[in-house]
CSV table of C-alpha atoms and ligand atoms in Angstrom, one decimal:
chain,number,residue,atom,x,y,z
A,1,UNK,CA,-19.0,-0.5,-21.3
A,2,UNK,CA,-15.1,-0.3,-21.0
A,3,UNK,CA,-12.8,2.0,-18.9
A,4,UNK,CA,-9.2,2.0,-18.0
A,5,UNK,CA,-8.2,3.2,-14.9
A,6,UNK,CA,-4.5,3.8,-13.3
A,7,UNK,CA,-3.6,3.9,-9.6
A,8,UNK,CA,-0.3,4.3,-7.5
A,9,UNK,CA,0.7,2.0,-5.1
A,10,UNK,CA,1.6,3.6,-1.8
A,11,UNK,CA,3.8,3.3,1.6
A,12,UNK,CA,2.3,3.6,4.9
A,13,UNK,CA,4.3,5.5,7.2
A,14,UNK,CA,1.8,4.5,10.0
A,15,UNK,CA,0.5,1.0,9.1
A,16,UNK,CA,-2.5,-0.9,9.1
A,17,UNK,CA,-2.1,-4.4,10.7
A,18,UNK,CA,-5.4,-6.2,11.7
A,19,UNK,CA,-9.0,-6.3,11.3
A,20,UNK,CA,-12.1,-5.2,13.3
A,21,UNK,CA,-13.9,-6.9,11.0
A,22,UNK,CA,-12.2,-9.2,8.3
A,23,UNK,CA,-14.9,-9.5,6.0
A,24,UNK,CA,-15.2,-6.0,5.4
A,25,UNK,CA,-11.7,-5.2,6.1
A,26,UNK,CA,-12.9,-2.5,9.1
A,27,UNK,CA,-9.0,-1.8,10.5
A,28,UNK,CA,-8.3,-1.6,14.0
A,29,UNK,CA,-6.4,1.4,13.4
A,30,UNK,CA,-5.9,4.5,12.0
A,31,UNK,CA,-3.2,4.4,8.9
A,32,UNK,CA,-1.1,7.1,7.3
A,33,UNK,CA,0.5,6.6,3.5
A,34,UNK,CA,2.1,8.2,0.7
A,35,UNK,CA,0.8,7.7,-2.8
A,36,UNK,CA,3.8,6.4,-5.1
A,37,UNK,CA,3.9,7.2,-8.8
A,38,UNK,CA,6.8,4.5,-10.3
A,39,UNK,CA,4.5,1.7,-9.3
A,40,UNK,CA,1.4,2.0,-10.4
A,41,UNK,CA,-1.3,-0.6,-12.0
A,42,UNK,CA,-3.2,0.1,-15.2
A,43,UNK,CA,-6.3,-1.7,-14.9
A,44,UNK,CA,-9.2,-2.1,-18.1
A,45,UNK,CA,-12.4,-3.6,-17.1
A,46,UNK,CA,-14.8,-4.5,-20.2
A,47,UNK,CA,-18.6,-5.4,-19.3
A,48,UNK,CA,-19.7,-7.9,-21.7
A,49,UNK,CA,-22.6,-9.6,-22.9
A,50,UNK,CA,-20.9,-12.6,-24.2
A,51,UNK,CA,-19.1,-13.8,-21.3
A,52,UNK,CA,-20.6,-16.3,-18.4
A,53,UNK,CA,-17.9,-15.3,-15.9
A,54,UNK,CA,-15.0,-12.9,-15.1
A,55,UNK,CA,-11.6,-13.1,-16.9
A,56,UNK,CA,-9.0,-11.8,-15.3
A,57,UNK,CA,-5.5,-11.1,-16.9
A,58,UNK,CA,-2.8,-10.1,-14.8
A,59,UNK,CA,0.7,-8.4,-16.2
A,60,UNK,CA,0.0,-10.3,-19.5
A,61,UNK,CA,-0.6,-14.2,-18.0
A,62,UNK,CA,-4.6,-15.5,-17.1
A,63,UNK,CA,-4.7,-15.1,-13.6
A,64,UNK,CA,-5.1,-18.2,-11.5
A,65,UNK,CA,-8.2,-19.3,-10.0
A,66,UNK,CA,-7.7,-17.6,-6.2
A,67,UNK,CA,-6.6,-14.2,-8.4
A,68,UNK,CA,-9.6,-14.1,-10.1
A,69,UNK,CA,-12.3,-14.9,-7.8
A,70,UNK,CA,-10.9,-12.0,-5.6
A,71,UNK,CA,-11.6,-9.8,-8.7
A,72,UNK,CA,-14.9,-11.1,-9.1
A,73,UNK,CA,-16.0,-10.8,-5.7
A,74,UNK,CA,-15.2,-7.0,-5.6
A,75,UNK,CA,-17.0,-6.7,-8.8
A,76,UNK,CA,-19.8,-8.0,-7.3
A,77,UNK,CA,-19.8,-5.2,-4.9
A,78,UNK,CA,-19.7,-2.9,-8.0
A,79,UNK,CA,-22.3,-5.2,-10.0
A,80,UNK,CA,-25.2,-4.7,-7.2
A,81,UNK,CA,-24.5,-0.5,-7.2
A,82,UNK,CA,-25.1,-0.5,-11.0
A,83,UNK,CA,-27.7,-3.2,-11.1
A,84,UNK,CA,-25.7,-5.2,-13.4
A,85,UNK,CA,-25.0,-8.8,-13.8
A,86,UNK,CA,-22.7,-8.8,-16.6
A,87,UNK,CA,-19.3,-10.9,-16.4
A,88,UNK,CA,-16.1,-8.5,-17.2
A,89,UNK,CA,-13.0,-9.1,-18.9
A,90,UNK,CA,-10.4,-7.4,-16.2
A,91,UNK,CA,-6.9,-7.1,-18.1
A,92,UNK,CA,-4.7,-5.5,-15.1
A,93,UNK,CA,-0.5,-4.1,-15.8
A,94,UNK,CA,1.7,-3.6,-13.2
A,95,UNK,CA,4.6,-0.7,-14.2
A,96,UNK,CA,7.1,-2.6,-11.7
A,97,UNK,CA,8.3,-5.9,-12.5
A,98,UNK,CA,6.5,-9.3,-12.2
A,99,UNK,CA,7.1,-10.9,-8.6
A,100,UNK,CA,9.7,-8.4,-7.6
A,101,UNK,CA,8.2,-8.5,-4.3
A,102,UNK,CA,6.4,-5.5,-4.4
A,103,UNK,CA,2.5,-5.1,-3.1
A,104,UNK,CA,0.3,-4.7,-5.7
A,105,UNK,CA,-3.0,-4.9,-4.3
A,106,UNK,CA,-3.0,-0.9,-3.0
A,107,UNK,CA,-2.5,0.0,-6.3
A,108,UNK,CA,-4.7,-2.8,-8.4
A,109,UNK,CA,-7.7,-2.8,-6.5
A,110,UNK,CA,-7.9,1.0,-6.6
A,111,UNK,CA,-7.1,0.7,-10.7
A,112,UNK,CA,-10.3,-2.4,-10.8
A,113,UNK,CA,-12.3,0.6,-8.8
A,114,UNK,CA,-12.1,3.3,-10.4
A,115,UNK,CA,-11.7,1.2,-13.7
A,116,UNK,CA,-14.9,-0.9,-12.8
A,117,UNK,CA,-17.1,2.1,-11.9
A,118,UNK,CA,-16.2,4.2,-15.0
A,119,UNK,CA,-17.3,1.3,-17.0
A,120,UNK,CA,-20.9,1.3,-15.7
A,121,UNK,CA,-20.9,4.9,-15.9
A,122,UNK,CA,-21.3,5.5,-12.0
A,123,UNK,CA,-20.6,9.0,-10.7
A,124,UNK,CA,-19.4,8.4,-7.7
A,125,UNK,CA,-17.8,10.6,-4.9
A,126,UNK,CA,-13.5,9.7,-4.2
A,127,UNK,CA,-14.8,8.8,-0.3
A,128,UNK,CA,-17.6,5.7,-2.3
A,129,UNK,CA,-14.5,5.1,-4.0
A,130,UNK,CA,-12.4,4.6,-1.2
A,131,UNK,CA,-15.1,2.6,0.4
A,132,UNK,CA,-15.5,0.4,-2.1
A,133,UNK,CA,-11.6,0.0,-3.0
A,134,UNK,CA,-10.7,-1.0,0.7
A,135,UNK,CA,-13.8,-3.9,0.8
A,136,UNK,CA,-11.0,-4.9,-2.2
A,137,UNK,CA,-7.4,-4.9,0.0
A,138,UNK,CA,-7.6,-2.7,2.9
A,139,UNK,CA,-4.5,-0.7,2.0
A,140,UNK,CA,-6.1,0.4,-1.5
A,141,UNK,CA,-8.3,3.0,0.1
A,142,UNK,CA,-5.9,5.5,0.7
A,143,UNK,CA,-4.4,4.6,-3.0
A,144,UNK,CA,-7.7,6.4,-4.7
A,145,UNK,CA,-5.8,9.8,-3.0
A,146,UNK,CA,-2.4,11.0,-4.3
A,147,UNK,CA,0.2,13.1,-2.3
A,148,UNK,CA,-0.4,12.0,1.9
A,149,UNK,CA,-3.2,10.4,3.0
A,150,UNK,CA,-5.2,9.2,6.4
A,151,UNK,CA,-7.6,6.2,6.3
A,152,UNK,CA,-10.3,6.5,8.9
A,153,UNK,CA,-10.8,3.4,10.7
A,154,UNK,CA,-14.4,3.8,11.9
A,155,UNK,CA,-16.1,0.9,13.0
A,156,UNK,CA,-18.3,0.0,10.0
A,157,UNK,CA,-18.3,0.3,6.0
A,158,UNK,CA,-20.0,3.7,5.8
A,159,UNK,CA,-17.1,5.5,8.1
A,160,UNK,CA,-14.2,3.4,7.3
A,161,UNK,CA,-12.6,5.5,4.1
A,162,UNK,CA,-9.3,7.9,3.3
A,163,UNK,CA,-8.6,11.3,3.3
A,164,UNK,CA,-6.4,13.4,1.7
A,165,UNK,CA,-4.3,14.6,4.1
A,166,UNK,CA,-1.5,17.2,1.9
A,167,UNK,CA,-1.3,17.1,-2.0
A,168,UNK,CA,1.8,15.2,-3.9
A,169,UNK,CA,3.1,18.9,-4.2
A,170,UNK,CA,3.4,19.4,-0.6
A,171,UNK,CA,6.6,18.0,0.0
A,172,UNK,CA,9.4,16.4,-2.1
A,173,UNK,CA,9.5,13.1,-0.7
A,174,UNK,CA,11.2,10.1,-2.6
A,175,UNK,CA,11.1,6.1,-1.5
A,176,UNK,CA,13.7,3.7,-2.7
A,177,UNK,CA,12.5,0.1,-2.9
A,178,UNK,CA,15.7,-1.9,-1.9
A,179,UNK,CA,14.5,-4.8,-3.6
A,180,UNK,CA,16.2,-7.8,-1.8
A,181,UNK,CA,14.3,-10.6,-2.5
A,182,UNK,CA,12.2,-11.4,-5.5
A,183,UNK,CA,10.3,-14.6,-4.2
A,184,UNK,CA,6.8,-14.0,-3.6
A,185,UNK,CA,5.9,-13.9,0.1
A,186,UNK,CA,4.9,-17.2,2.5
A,187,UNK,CA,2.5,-15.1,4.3
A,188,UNK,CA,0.6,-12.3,2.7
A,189,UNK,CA,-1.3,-9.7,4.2
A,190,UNK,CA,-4.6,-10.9,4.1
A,191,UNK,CA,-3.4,-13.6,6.2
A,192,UNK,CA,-1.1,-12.0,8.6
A,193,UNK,CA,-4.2,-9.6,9.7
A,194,UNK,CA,-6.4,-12.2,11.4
A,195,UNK,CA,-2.7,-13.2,13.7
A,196,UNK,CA,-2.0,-10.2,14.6
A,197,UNK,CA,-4.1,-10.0,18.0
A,198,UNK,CA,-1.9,-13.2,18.7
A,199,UNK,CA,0.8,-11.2,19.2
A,200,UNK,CA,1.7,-10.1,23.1
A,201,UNK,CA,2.9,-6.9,21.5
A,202,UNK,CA,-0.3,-6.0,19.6
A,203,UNK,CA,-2.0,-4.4,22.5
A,204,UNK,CA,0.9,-2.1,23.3
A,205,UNK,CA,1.0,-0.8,19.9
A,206,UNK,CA,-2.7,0.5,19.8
A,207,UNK,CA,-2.2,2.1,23.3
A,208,UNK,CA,0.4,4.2,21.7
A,209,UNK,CA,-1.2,4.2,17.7
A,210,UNK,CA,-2.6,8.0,18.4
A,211,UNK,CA,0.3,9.5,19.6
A,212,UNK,CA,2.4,8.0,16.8
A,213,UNK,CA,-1.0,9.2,14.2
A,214,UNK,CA,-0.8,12.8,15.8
A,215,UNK,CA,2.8,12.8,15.4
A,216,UNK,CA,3.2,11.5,11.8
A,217,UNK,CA,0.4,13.8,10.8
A,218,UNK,CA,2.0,17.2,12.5
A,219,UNK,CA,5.2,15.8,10.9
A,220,UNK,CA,3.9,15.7,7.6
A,221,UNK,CA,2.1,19.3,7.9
A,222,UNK,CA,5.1,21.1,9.1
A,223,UNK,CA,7.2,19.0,6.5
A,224,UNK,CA,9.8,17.8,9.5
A,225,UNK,CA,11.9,15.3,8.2
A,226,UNK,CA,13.8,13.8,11.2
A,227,UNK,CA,10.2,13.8,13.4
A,228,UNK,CA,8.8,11.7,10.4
A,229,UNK,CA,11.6,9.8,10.2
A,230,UNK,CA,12.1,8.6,13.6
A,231,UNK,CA,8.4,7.7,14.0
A,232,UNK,CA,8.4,5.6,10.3
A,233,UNK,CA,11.3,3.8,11.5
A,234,UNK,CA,9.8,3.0,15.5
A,235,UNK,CA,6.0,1.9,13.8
A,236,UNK,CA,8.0,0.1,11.1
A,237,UNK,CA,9.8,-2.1,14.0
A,238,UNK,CA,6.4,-2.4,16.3
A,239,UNK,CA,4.7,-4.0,12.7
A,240,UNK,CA,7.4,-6.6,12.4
A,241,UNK,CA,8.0,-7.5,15.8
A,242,UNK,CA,4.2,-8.5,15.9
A,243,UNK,CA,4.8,-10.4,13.0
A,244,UNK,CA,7.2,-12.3,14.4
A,245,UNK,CA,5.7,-12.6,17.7
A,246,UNK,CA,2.0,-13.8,16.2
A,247,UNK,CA,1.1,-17.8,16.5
A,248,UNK,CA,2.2,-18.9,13.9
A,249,UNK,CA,5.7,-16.2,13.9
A,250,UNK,CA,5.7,-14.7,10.7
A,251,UNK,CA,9.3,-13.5,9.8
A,252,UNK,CA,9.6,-11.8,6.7
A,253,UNK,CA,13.3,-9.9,6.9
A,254,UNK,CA,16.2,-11.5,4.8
A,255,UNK,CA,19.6,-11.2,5.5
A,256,UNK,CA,19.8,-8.4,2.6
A,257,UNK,CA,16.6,-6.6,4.7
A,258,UNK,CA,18.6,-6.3,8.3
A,259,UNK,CA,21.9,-5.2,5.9
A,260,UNK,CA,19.6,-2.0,4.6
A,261,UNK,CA,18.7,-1.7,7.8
A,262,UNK,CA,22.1,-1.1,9.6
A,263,UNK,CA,23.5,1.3,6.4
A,264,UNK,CA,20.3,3.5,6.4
A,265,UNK,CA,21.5,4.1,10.3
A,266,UNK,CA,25.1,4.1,9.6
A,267,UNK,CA,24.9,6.7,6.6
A,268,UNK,CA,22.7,9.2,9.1
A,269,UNK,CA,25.5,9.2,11.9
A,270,UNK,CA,28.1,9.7,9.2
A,271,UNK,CA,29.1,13.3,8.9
A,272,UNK,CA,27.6,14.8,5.5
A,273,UNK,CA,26.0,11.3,5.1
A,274,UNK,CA,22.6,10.8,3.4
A,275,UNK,CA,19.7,11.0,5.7
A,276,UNK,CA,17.1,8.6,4.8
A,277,UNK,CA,15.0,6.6,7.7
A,278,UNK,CA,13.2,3.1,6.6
A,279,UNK,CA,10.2,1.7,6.4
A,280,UNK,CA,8.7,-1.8,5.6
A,281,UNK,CA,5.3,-3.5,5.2
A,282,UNK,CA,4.5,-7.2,5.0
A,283,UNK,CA,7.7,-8.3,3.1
A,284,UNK,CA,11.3,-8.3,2.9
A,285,UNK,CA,11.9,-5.6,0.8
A,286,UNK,CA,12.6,-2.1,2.4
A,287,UNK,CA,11.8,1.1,1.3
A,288,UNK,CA,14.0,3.7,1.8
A,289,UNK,CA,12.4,7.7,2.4
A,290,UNK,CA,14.4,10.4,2.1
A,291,UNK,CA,14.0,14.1,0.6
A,292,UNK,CA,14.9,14.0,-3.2
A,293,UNK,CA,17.7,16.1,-3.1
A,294,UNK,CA,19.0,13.0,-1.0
A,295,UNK,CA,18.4,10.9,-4.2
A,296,UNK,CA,22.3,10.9,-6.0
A,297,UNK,CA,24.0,10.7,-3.0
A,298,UNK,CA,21.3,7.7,-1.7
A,299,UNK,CA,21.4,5.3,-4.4
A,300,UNK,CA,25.0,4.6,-5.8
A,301,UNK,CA,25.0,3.6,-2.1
A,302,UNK,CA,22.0,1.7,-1.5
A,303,UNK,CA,22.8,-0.5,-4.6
A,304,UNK,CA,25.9,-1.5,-3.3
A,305,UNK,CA,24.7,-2.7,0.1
A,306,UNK,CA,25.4,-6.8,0.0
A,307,UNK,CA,21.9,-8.6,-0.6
A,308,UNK,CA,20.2,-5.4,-2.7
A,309,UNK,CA,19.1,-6.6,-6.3
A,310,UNK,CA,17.8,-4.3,-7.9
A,311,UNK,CA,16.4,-0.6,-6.6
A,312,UNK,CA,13.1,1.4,-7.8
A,313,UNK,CA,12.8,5.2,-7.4
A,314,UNK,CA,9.2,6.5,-6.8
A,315,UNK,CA,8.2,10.0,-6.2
A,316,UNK,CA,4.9,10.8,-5.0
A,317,UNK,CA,2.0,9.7,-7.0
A,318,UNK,CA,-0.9,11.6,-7.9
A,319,UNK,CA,-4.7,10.1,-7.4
A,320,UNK,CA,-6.7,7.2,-8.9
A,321,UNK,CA,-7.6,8.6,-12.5
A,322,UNK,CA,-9.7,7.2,-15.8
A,323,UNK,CA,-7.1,6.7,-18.7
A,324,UNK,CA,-10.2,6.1,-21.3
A,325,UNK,CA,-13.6,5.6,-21.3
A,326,UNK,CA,-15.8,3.8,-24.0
B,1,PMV,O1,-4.1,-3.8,2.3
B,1,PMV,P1,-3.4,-5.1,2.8
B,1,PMV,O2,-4.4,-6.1,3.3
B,1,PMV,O3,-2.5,-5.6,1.7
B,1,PMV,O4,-2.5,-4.7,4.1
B,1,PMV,C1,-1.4,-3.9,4.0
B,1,PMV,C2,-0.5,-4.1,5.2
B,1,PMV,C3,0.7,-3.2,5.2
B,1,PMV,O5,1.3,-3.0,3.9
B,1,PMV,C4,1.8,-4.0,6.0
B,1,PMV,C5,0.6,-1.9,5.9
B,1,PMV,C6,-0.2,-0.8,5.2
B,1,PMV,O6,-0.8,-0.1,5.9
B,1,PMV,O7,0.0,-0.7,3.9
């Protein structure tokens, strides 16, 4: 009763910030992502008969105790589908580098999913999947999808799920992580959700969250660059100015952030300049977008921009997949 399962992380383009219901992670809003192939987790889940509780190993270390009890309760979602009450040994790899500052819970609790479910030999359709993956980290619903995807809010766990929106062939896109700080975030995003209402700003974002949906999505379709672009950037901004404007302020931009920030907009004025737009979620790190014929032009740039450590290219990724099943 093993399986290994591998998922991409992904970007959201249109973001996901706050809760209808925090317990079951029901969003507010609508979301919009792109499933990323260089950062990926590889996750192996072994149901066991000689085990009295969940072990959970993460990028080669036993995972503390808050780690693995968010493991085991999304298990247990998976234990009561199957009827089982075996304890697992989760051993879960990251491809990008330990506390770089890059979300991994997209891309592991889609991995546990998939991984998880294989195990105990359920056949289960990719929108259970997604279901199930997003009662796990909201954001890891769209991850079971590769190429563009659409989470659908609804209002409770049987219509709250993603949908493919374009395959990863559909359009060349590439997203450079600027990596500018390393340290793991004060405030992760399991936290900020519940202060997002909190902010003044929060309303005014949903009164314009379907125009900007209806936009991205038409953008995406038609494979319009600069229409994308300028809506990333604009929903990008909205997320972290009610971050910053929640009680308590959450502020997540470094000096290296608002540096990427200025030369992404200063390279696109530039005559013959790389056109790239930015994006962020709940961190300081930014990812650039461009088209990847951008790419060698983009980077020897982007590395030297004061405050950048280290920069990882990801194309788009394909969808949640079994490695091995035994
Ligand atoms: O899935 P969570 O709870 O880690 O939330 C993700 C939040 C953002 O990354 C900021 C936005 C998003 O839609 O991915």
């Amino acid at each position: 009763m093993q399986a290994t399962a591998r998922a991409g992380s992904n970007i959201a383009f249109v973001k996901y910030w706050g809760n209808l219901d925090e317990e079951m992670r029901i969003p507010v809003n609508g979301s919009i992502s792109m499933t990323l192939d260089a950062a990926h987790s590889t996750t192996t889940v072994e149901f066991r008969t000689d085990l009295t509780s969940d072990h959970f190993i993460l990028n080669g270390n036993v995972a503390g105790a808050r780690a693995t009890a968010r493991v085991s309760r999304h298990l247990d979602h998976i234990r009561r589908l199957s009827g089982t009450e075996l304890s697992a040994r989760v051993v879960s790899q990251n491809s990008f580098p330990t506390g770089a500052g890059i979300a991994s819970s997209a891309s592991g609790f889609a991995a546990l999913t998939v991984a998880a479910c294989g195990a105990l030999g359920l056949e289960l359709s990719r929108t259970d999947l997604s279901r199930i993956a997003r009662l796990g980290s909201g954001s890891a619903c769209r991850s079971i999808y590769g190429g563009f995807v659409e989470w659908l809010p609804g209002n409770e766990h049987e219509d709250s799920y993603a949908v493919p929106l374009a395959p990863p062939g559909h359009w060349d896109l590439v997203d450079i992580i600027a990596i500018v700080s390393e340290e793991h975030k004060t405030t992760g995003s399991s936290a900020g959700h519940p202060l997002a209402p909190t902010s003044p700003f929060y309303e005014a974002r949903l009164q314009e969250l379907e125009t900007t949906l209806s936009g991205v999505r038409r953008a995406i379709l038609a494979k319009d660059f600069a229409a994308l672009g300028q809506l990333m950037e604009a929903e990008a901004l909205f997320l972290h100015v009610i971050a910053m404007t929640s009680t308590p302020s959450i502020l997540y931009w470094q000096a290296g952030t608002l540096n990427v920030l200025h030369a992404v907009r200063r390279w696109r004025q530039e005559e013959g300049g790389p056109v790239a737009y930015f994006t962020m979620d709940a961190g300081p790190n930014v990812h650039v977008i461009a088209e990847r014929a951008t790419v060698p032009a983009l980077l020897p740039r982007l590395r030297q921009v004061e405050g950048v450590q280290d920069t990882l290219v990801c194309h788009i990724g394909h969808e949640a997949h079994l490695l091995d099943r035994q």
